[in-house]
PDB file of C-alpha atoms in Angstrom:
ATOM      1  CA  UNK J 120     -19.054   0.824  -2.872  1.00  0.00           C
ATOM      2  CA  UNK J 121     -15.995   1.695  -0.762  1.00  0.00           C
ATOM      3  CA  UNK J 122     -14.695   5.180  -1.405  1.00  0.00           C
ATOM      4  CA  UNK J 123     -11.701   6.880   0.091  1.00  0.00           C
ATOM      5  CA  UNK J 124     -11.421  10.559  -0.864  1.00  0.00           C
ATOM      6  CA  UNK J 125      -8.300  12.438   0.201  1.00  0.00           C
ATOM      7  CA  UNK J 126      -7.615  16.146   0.540  1.00  0.00           C
ATOM      8  CA  UNK J 127      -5.894  18.184  -2.096  1.00  0.00           C
ATOM      9  CA  UNK J 128      -2.195  18.796  -2.809  1.00  0.00           C
ATOM     10  CA  UNK J 129      -0.012  20.669  -0.302  1.00  0.00           C
ATOM     11  CA  UNK J 130       3.179  22.650  -0.622  1.00  0.00           C
ATOM     12  CA  UNK J 131       5.165  23.133   2.551  1.00  0.00           C
ATOM     13  CA  UNK J 132       8.486  24.539   3.640  1.00  0.00           C
ATOM     14  CA  UNK J 133      11.069  22.416   5.402  1.00  0.00           C
ATOM     15  CA  UNK J 134      10.357  22.223   9.121  1.00  0.00           C
ATOM     16  CA  UNK J 135       6.615  22.764   8.705  1.00  0.00           C
ATOM     17  CA  UNK J 136       3.789  20.295   9.270  1.00  0.00           C
ATOM     18  CA  UNK J 137       1.170  18.827   6.997  1.00  0.00           C
ATOM     19  CA  UNK J 138      -2.181  17.182   7.735  1.00  0.00           C
ATOM     20  CA  UNK J 139      -3.795  14.986   5.069  1.00  0.00           C
ATOM     21  CA  UNK J 140      -7.396  13.813   5.375  1.00  0.00           C
ATOM     22  CA  UNK J 141      -9.135  10.670   4.014  1.00  0.00           C
ATOM     23  CA  UNK J 142     -12.965  10.680   3.934  1.00  0.00           C
ATOM     24  CA  UNK J 143     -14.324   7.131   4.000  1.00  0.00           C
ATOM     25  CA  UNK J 144     -17.728   6.000   2.743  1.00  0.00           C
ATOM     26  CA  UNK J 145     -19.563   2.924   1.546  1.00  0.00           C
ATOM     27  CA  UNK J 146     -18.715   0.656   4.438  1.00  0.00           C
ATOM     28  CA  UNK J 147     -18.803   0.416   8.236  1.00  0.00           C
ATOM     29  CA  UNK J 148     -16.099   2.928   9.181  1.00  0.00           C
ATOM     30  CA  UNK J 149     -15.120   1.506  12.587  1.00  0.00           C
ATOM     31  CA  UNK J 150     -14.770  -2.083  11.325  1.00  0.00           C
ATOM     32  CA  UNK J 151     -11.636  -1.805   9.209  1.00  0.00           C
ATOM     33  CA  UNK J 152      -8.065  -0.734  10.048  1.00  0.00           C
ATOM     34  CA  UNK J 153      -6.709   2.104   7.887  1.00  0.00           C
ATOM     35  CA  UNK J 154      -3.092   2.345   6.807  1.00  0.00           C
ATOM     36  CA  UNK J 155      -1.120   5.295   5.480  1.00  0.00           C
ATOM     37  CA  UNK J 156       1.542   4.757   2.830  1.00  0.00           C
ATOM     38  CA  UNK J 157       3.565   7.054   0.657  1.00  0.00           C
ATOM     39  CA  UNK J 158       5.400   6.993  -2.681  1.00  0.00           C
ATOM     40  CA  UNK J 159       8.185   9.429  -3.494  1.00  0.00           C
ATOM     41  CA  UNK J 160       8.348  10.550  -7.188  1.00  0.00           C
ATOM     42  CA  UNK J 161       9.489   7.643  -9.381  1.00  0.00           C
ATOM     43  CA  UNK J 162       9.970   5.416  -6.314  1.00  0.00           C
ATOM     44  CA  UNK J 163       8.337   2.505  -4.610  1.00  0.00           C
ATOM     45  CA  UNK J 164       5.870   2.344  -1.734  1.00  0.00           C
ATOM     46  CA  UNK J 165       6.605   2.977   1.947  1.00  0.00           C
ATOM     47  CA  UNK J 166       4.370   2.202   4.889  1.00  0.00           C
ATOM     48  CA  UNK J 167       3.862   4.854   7.629  1.00  0.00           C
ATOM     49  CA  UNK J 168       1.545   3.017  10.010  1.00  0.00           C
ATOM     50  CA  UNK J 169      -2.073   2.151  10.808  1.00  0.00           C
ATOM     51  CA  UNK J 170      -4.930   3.384  12.881  1.00  0.00           C
ATOM     52  CA  UNK J 171      -7.830   1.414  14.345  1.00  0.00           C
ATOM     53  CA  UNK J 172     -10.818   3.659  13.591  1.00  0.00           C
ATOM     54  CA  UNK J 173     -12.832   2.027  16.399  1.00  0.00           C
ATOM     55  CA  UNK J 174     -10.419   2.526  19.297  1.00  0.00           C
ATOM     56  CA  UNK J 175      -8.130   5.203  17.820  1.00  0.00           C
ATOM     57  CA  UNK J 176      -5.157   2.941  18.565  1.00  0.00           C
ATOM     58  CA  UNK J 177      -2.139   3.382  16.314  1.00  0.00           C
ATOM     59  CA  UNK J 178       1.080   1.724  15.262  1.00  0.00           C
ATOM     60  CA  UNK J 179       3.722   3.707  13.417  1.00  0.00           C
ATOM     61  CA  UNK J 180       6.737   2.504  11.403  1.00  0.00           C
ATOM     62  CA  UNK J 181       9.866   3.046  13.397  1.00  0.00           C
ATOM     63  CA  UNK J 182      11.192   5.482  10.840  1.00  0.00           C
ATOM     64  CA  UNK J 183       8.292   7.860  11.444  1.00  0.00           C
ATOM     65  CA  UNK J 184       7.846   7.521  15.200  1.00  0.00           C
ATOM     66  CA  UNK J 185       7.870  10.949  16.867  1.00  0.00           C
ATOM     67  CA  UNK J 186       7.021  12.690  13.561  1.00  0.00           C
ATOM     68  CA  UNK J 187       3.685  11.150  12.485  1.00  0.00           C
ATOM     69  CA  UNK J 188       0.290  11.263  14.171  1.00  0.00           C
ATOM     70  CA  UNK J 189      -2.773   9.395  12.875  1.00  0.00           C
ATOM     71  CA  UNK J 190      -6.195  10.333  14.124  1.00  0.00           C
ATOM     72  CA  UNK J 191      -9.796   9.882  13.171  1.00  0.00           C
ATOM     73  CA  UNK J 192     -13.178  11.534  13.593  1.00  0.00           C
ATOM     74  CA  UNK J 193     -15.880   8.906  13.682  1.00  0.00           C
ATOM     75  CA  UNK J 194     -18.654  11.477  13.474  1.00  0.00           C
ATOM     76  CA  UNK J 195     -17.612  12.362   9.935  1.00  0.00           C
ATOM     77  CA  UNK J 196     -15.922   9.051   9.012  1.00  0.00           C
ATOM     78  CA  UNK J 197     -12.666  10.819   8.289  1.00  0.00           C
ATOM     79  CA  UNK J 198      -9.067   9.870   9.024  1.00  0.00           C
ATOM     80  CA  UNK J 199      -6.103  12.163   9.313  1.00  0.00           C
ATOM     81  CA  UNK J 200      -2.367  11.782   8.969  1.00  0.00           C
ATOM     82  CA  UNK J 201      -0.154  14.565  10.261  1.00  0.00           C
ATOM     83  CA  UNK J 202       3.577  14.578   9.517  1.00  0.00           C
ATOM     84  CA  UNK J 203       5.779  17.111  11.416  1.00  0.00           C
ATOM     85  CA  UNK J 204       9.212  18.565  10.876  1.00  0.00           C
ATOM     86  CA  UNK J 205       9.024  18.069   7.126  1.00  0.00           C
ATOM     87  CA  UNK J 206      12.118  17.512   5.046  1.00  0.00           C
ATOM     88  CA  UNK J 207      12.643  17.663   1.319  1.00  0.00           C
ATOM     89  CA  UNK J 208      12.743  13.840   1.179  1.00  0.00           C
ATOM     90  CA  UNK J 209       9.205  13.780   2.563  1.00  0.00           C
ATOM     91  CA  UNK J 210       8.025  14.976  -0.888  1.00  0.00           C
ATOM     92  CA  UNK J 211       5.718  12.143  -1.979  1.00  0.00           C
ATOM     93  CA  UNK J 212       2.184  11.099  -2.755  1.00  0.00           C
ATOM     94  CA  UNK J 213       0.563  10.015   0.452  1.00  0.00           C
ATOM     95  CA  UNK J 214      -2.227   7.352   0.377  1.00  0.00           C
ATOM     96  CA  UNK J 215      -4.709   6.036   2.855  1.00  0.00           C
ATOM     97  CA  UNK J 216      -5.514   2.374   2.216  1.00  0.00           C
ATOM     98  CA  UNK J 217      -8.050   0.158   3.980  1.00  0.00           C
ATOM     99  CA  UNK J 218      -7.098  -3.236   5.408  1.00  0.00           C
ATOM    100  CA  UNK J 219      -9.030  -6.014   3.761  1.00  0.00           C
ATOM    101  CA  UNK J 220     -10.792  -7.841   6.570  1.00  0.00           C
ATOM    102  CA  UNK J 221     -13.321  -6.877   9.187  1.00  0.00           C
ATOM    103  CA  UNK J 222     -11.640  -6.137  12.524  1.00  0.00           C
ATOM    104  CA  UNK J 223      -8.459  -7.951  11.517  1.00  0.00           C
ATOM    105  CA  UNK J 224      -4.986  -6.711  10.634  1.00  0.00           C
ATOM    106  CA  UNK J 225      -3.829  -8.543   7.519  1.00  0.00           C
ATOM    107  CA  UNK J 226      -1.773  -5.830   5.801  1.00  0.00           C
ATOM    108  CA  UNK J 227      -3.648  -6.397   2.566  1.00  0.00           C
ATOM    109  CA  UNK J 228      -4.746  -3.050   1.180  1.00  0.00           C
ATOM    110  CA  UNK J 229      -7.964  -3.576  -0.730  1.00  0.00           C
ATOM    111  CA  UNK J 230      -9.131   0.028  -1.219  1.00  0.00           C
ATOM    112  CA  UNK J 231      -7.037   3.140  -1.729  1.00  0.00           C
ATOM    113  CA  UNK J 232      -7.528   6.853  -1.686  1.00  0.00           C
ATOM    114  CA  UNK J 233      -6.598   8.771  -4.825  1.00  0.00           C
ATOM    115  CA  UNK J 234      -3.397  10.066  -3.203  1.00  0.00           C
ATOM    116  CA  UNK J 235      -2.314  13.488  -1.922  1.00  0.00           C
ATOM    117  CA  UNK J 236       0.873  15.050  -3.282  1.00  0.00           C
ATOM    118  CA  UNK J 237       2.841  16.759  -0.547  1.00  0.00           C
ATOM    119  CA  UNK J 238       5.729  18.867  -1.822  1.00  0.00           C
ATOM    120  CA  UNK J 239       8.336  20.099   0.593  1.00  0.00           C
ATOM    121  CA  UNK J 240      10.447  22.857  -0.799  1.00  0.00           C
ATOM    122  CA  UNK J 241      12.007  26.043   0.394  1.00  0.00           C
TER     123      UNK J 241
ATOM    124  CA  UNK S 207      17.202  -0.140  -1.125  1.00  0.00           C
ATOM    125  CA  UNK S 208      14.069  -2.230  -0.816  1.00  0.00           C
ATOM    126  CA  UNK S 209      13.793  -5.137   1.585  1.00  0.00           C
ATOM    127  CA  UNK S 210      12.334  -7.369  -1.118  1.00  0.00           C
ATOM    128  CA  UNK S 211      14.116  -7.839  -4.432  1.00  0.00           C
ATOM    129  CA  UNK S 212      12.146  -7.576  -7.664  1.00  0.00           C
ATOM    130  CA  UNK S 213      13.573  -7.349 -11.203  1.00  0.00           C
ATOM    131  CA  UNK S 214      13.201  -3.737 -12.386  1.00  0.00           C
ATOM    132  CA  UNK S 215      11.612  -4.764 -15.645  1.00  0.00           C
ATOM    133  CA  UNK S 216       9.842  -7.608 -17.345  1.00  0.00           C
ATOM    134  CA  UNK S 217       8.234  -7.939 -20.767  1.00  0.00           C
ATOM    135  CA  UNK S 218       6.155 -10.180 -22.973  1.00  0.00           C
ATOM    136  CA  UNK S 219       4.117 -10.150 -26.123  1.00  0.00           C
ATOM    137  CA  UNK S 220       0.316 -10.194 -26.091  1.00  0.00           C
ATOM    138  CA  UNK S 221      -0.951 -13.664 -25.265  1.00  0.00           C
ATOM    139  CA  UNK S 222       2.307 -14.805 -23.644  1.00  0.00           C
ATOM    140  CA  UNK S 223       2.929 -15.424 -19.949  1.00  0.00           C
ATOM    141  CA  UNK S 224       5.364 -13.511 -17.781  1.00  0.00           C
ATOM    142  CA  UNK S 225       6.477 -14.207 -14.169  1.00  0.00           C
ATOM    143  CA  UNK S 226       7.769 -11.602 -11.756  1.00  0.00           C
ATOM    144  CA  UNK S 227       9.767 -12.708  -8.735  1.00  0.00           C
ATOM    145  CA  UNK S 228       9.941 -11.193  -5.274  1.00  0.00           C
ATOM    146  CA  UNK S 229      12.782 -12.447  -3.044  1.00  0.00           C
ATOM    147  CA  UNK S 230      12.959 -11.840   0.643  1.00  0.00           C
ATOM    148  CA  UNK S 231      14.183 -13.760   3.693  1.00  0.00           C
ATOM    149  CA  UNK S 232      12.888 -16.212   6.234  1.00  0.00           C
ATOM    150  CA  UNK S 233      11.814 -13.197   8.346  1.00  0.00           C
ATOM    151  CA  UNK S 234       9.315 -12.008   5.783  1.00  0.00           C
ATOM    152  CA  UNK S 235       8.362 -13.866   2.582  1.00  0.00           C
ATOM    153  CA  UNK S 236       9.613 -17.217   3.784  1.00  0.00           C
ATOM    154  CA  UNK S 237       8.195 -16.910   7.286  1.00  0.00           C
ATOM    155  CA  UNK S 238       4.583 -15.977   6.600  1.00  0.00           C
ATOM    156  CA  UNK S 239       1.948 -16.757   3.973  1.00  0.00           C
ATOM    157  CA  UNK S 240       1.238 -13.028   3.812  1.00  0.00           C
ATOM    158  CA  UNK S 241       2.475 -11.841   0.458  1.00  0.00           C
ATOM    159  CA  UNK S 242       0.344  -9.499  -1.675  1.00  0.00           C
ATOM    160  CA  UNK S 243       0.792  -8.031  -5.111  1.00  0.00           C
ATOM    161  CA  UNK S 244      -0.313  -4.644  -6.449  1.00  0.00           C
ATOM    162  CA  UNK S 245      -0.723  -3.244  -9.937  1.00  0.00           C
ATOM    163  CA  UNK S 246      -0.113   0.416 -10.437  1.00  0.00           C
ATOM    164  CA  UNK S 247      -0.796   2.383 -13.627  1.00  0.00           C
ATOM    165  CA  UNK S 248       0.891   5.787 -14.069  1.00  0.00           C
ATOM    166  CA  UNK S 249      -0.675   8.421 -11.961  1.00  0.00           C
ATOM    167  CA  UNK S 250      -3.073   5.955 -10.265  1.00  0.00           C
ATOM    168  CA  UNK S 251      -3.231   4.403  -6.882  1.00  0.00           C
ATOM    169  CA  UNK S 252      -2.127   0.767  -6.570  1.00  0.00           C
ATOM    170  CA  UNK S 253      -4.668  -1.980  -6.920  1.00  0.00           C
ATOM    171  CA  UNK S 254      -4.637  -5.238  -4.930  1.00  0.00           C
ATOM    172  CA  UNK S 255      -4.230  -8.155  -7.353  1.00  0.00           C
ATOM    173  CA  UNK S 256      -3.157 -11.106  -5.140  1.00  0.00           C
ATOM    174  CA  UNK S 257      -3.275 -11.572  -1.395  1.00  0.00           C
ATOM    175  CA  UNK S 258      -2.250 -14.371   0.966  1.00  0.00           C
ATOM    176  CA  UNK S 259       0.204 -15.560  -1.717  1.00  0.00           C
ATOM    177  CA  UNK S 260      -2.298 -17.090  -4.043  1.00  0.00           C
ATOM    178  CA  UNK S 261      -5.771 -15.554  -3.628  1.00  0.00           C
ATOM    179  CA  UNK S 262      -7.437 -13.161  -6.030  1.00  0.00           C
ATOM    180  CA  UNK S 263      -9.865 -10.468  -4.943  1.00  0.00           C
ATOM    181  CA  UNK S 264     -13.182 -10.525  -6.734  1.00  0.00           C
ATOM    182  CA  UNK S 265     -12.937  -8.748 -10.093  1.00  0.00           C
ATOM    183  CA  UNK S 266      -9.283  -9.616 -10.695  1.00  0.00           C
ATOM    184  CA  UNK S 267      -8.933 -11.772 -13.805  1.00  0.00           C
ATOM    185  CA  UNK S 268      -7.810 -15.358 -13.320  1.00  0.00           C
ATOM    186  CA  UNK S 269      -4.948 -14.612 -15.683  1.00  0.00           C
ATOM    187  CA  UNK S 270      -3.228 -13.348 -12.578  1.00  0.00           C
ATOM    188  CA  UNK S 271      -1.849 -15.979 -10.217  1.00  0.00           C
ATOM    189  CA  UNK S 272       0.531 -16.085  -7.272  1.00  0.00           C
ATOM    190  CA  UNK S 273       2.810 -18.641  -5.773  1.00  0.00           C
ATOM    191  CA  UNK S 274       5.686 -18.997  -3.275  1.00  0.00           C
ATOM    192  CA  UNK S 275       8.659 -21.196  -2.807  1.00  0.00           C
ATOM    193  CA  UNK S 276      10.886 -20.679   0.158  1.00  0.00           C
ATOM    194  CA  UNK S 277      11.844 -17.046   0.366  1.00  0.00           C
ATOM    195  CA  UNK S 278      10.631 -16.152  -3.111  1.00  0.00           C
ATOM    196  CA  UNK S 279       7.120 -15.264  -4.159  1.00  0.00           C
ATOM    197  CA  UNK S 280       6.027 -14.951  -7.744  1.00  0.00           C
ATOM    198  CA  UNK S 281       3.323 -13.275  -9.793  1.00  0.00           C
ATOM    199  CA  UNK S 282       2.410 -14.837 -13.109  1.00  0.00           C
ATOM    200  CA  UNK S 283       0.371 -13.020 -15.677  1.00  0.00           C
ATOM    201  CA  UNK S 284      -0.906 -15.327 -18.365  1.00  0.00           C
ATOM    202  CA  UNK S 285      -2.462 -14.300 -21.715  1.00  0.00           C
ATOM    203  CA  UNK S 286      -0.828 -10.876 -21.541  1.00  0.00           C
ATOM    204  CA  UNK S 287      -3.012  -7.986 -22.605  1.00  0.00           C
ATOM    205  CA  UNK S 288      -2.098  -4.378 -23.369  1.00  0.00           C
ATOM    206  CA  UNK S 289      -3.795  -3.163 -20.185  1.00  0.00           C
ATOM    207  CA  UNK S 290      -1.529  -5.319 -18.052  1.00  0.00           C
ATOM    208  CA  UNK S 291       1.334  -2.927 -18.792  1.00  0.00           C
ATOM    209  CA  UNK S 292       1.992  -1.326 -15.385  1.00  0.00           C
ATOM    210  CA  UNK S 293       4.237  -1.411 -12.363  1.00  0.00           C
ATOM    211  CA  UNK S 294       3.835  -4.332 -10.026  1.00  0.00           C
ATOM    212  CA  UNK S 295       4.827  -4.304  -6.344  1.00  0.00           C
ATOM    213  CA  UNK S 296       5.077  -7.139  -3.823  1.00  0.00           C
ATOM    214  CA  UNK S 297       4.515  -6.663  -0.135  1.00  0.00           C
ATOM    215  CA  UNK S 298       5.106  -9.079   2.717  1.00  0.00           C
ATOM    216  CA  UNK S 299       4.225  -9.065   6.370  1.00  0.00           C
ATOM    217  CA  UNK S 300       7.449  -9.140   8.399  1.00  0.00           C
ATOM    218  CA  UNK S 301       6.430  -9.574  12.013  1.00  0.00           C
ATOM    219  CA  UNK S 302       5.933  -7.046  14.785  1.00  0.00           C
ATOM    220  CA  UNK S 303       9.303  -5.276  14.365  1.00  0.00           C
ATOM    221  CA  UNK S 304       9.084  -4.204  10.736  1.00  0.00           C
ATOM    222  CA  UNK S 305       5.385  -5.017  10.107  1.00  0.00           C
ATOM    223  CA  UNK S 306       5.515  -4.821   6.285  1.00  0.00           C
ATOM    224  CA  UNK S 307       8.279  -4.757   3.736  1.00  0.00           C
ATOM    225  CA  UNK S 308       8.156  -3.863   0.072  1.00  0.00           C
ATOM    226  CA  UNK S 309       9.668  -4.749  -3.229  1.00  0.00           C
ATOM    227  CA  UNK S 310      11.060  -1.965  -5.340  1.00  0.00           C
ATOM    228  CA  UNK S 311       8.599  -2.641  -8.129  1.00  0.00           C
ATOM    229  CA  UNK S 312       8.775  -4.207 -11.598  1.00  0.00           C
ATOM    230  CA  UNK S 313       7.736  -2.381 -14.742  1.00  0.00           C
ATOM    231  CA  UNK S 314       5.876  -4.840 -16.981  1.00  0.00           C
ATOM    232  CA  UNK S 315       5.974  -3.943 -20.668  1.00  0.00           C
ATOM    233  CA  UNK S 316       3.604  -5.581 -23.163  1.00  0.00           C
ATOM    234  CA  UNK S 317       5.532  -5.557 -26.434  1.00  0.00           C
TER     235      UNK S 317
END
């Protein structure tokens, strides 16, 4: 079955960077787009962007352009999301979420990682 | 402020039906048949319940159904059960400028 296992919680100071990993298993890694989303405490969901694990191509939400970088390592079926110049309002649980259909972008997120809490505090 | 408008709360007794609305614009909900709904229990990741407005992934009970009229999508939960108590979020595709937009979430309480 599809499994997405994310790295553990992080505590960072304002201005620092964080890199969250998402280890994928149980399906053909290069066949499905992967999205990153986040959820601030007590708040709703927010989309950061997607990566095509086959080509490495990315699209980022306008709000995060210049601050977020999504990458992947196909040899270990792992995806990464790095967020730079962290601010206190970046405190959130960050999720990786797989797009539903083989080699198509539908923006339906059918499998999710367990989430990674990133806390930004001085 | 979320791009899609959901009621902050909804409730119903066991066995009853409840409908949660999700109102957007002609640039998102009204412009595409690309609305999905997610259930989220406290401390858990969201779970896909409805996609492409009306379709259910395998394993989702048929008590959950989706619909759309104009710029408003709806999620109906029939035969409410205690385990349906959760937050529900709607998401819509919004074209190649915004990509996806979100509702602020609705807390469903089973009385």
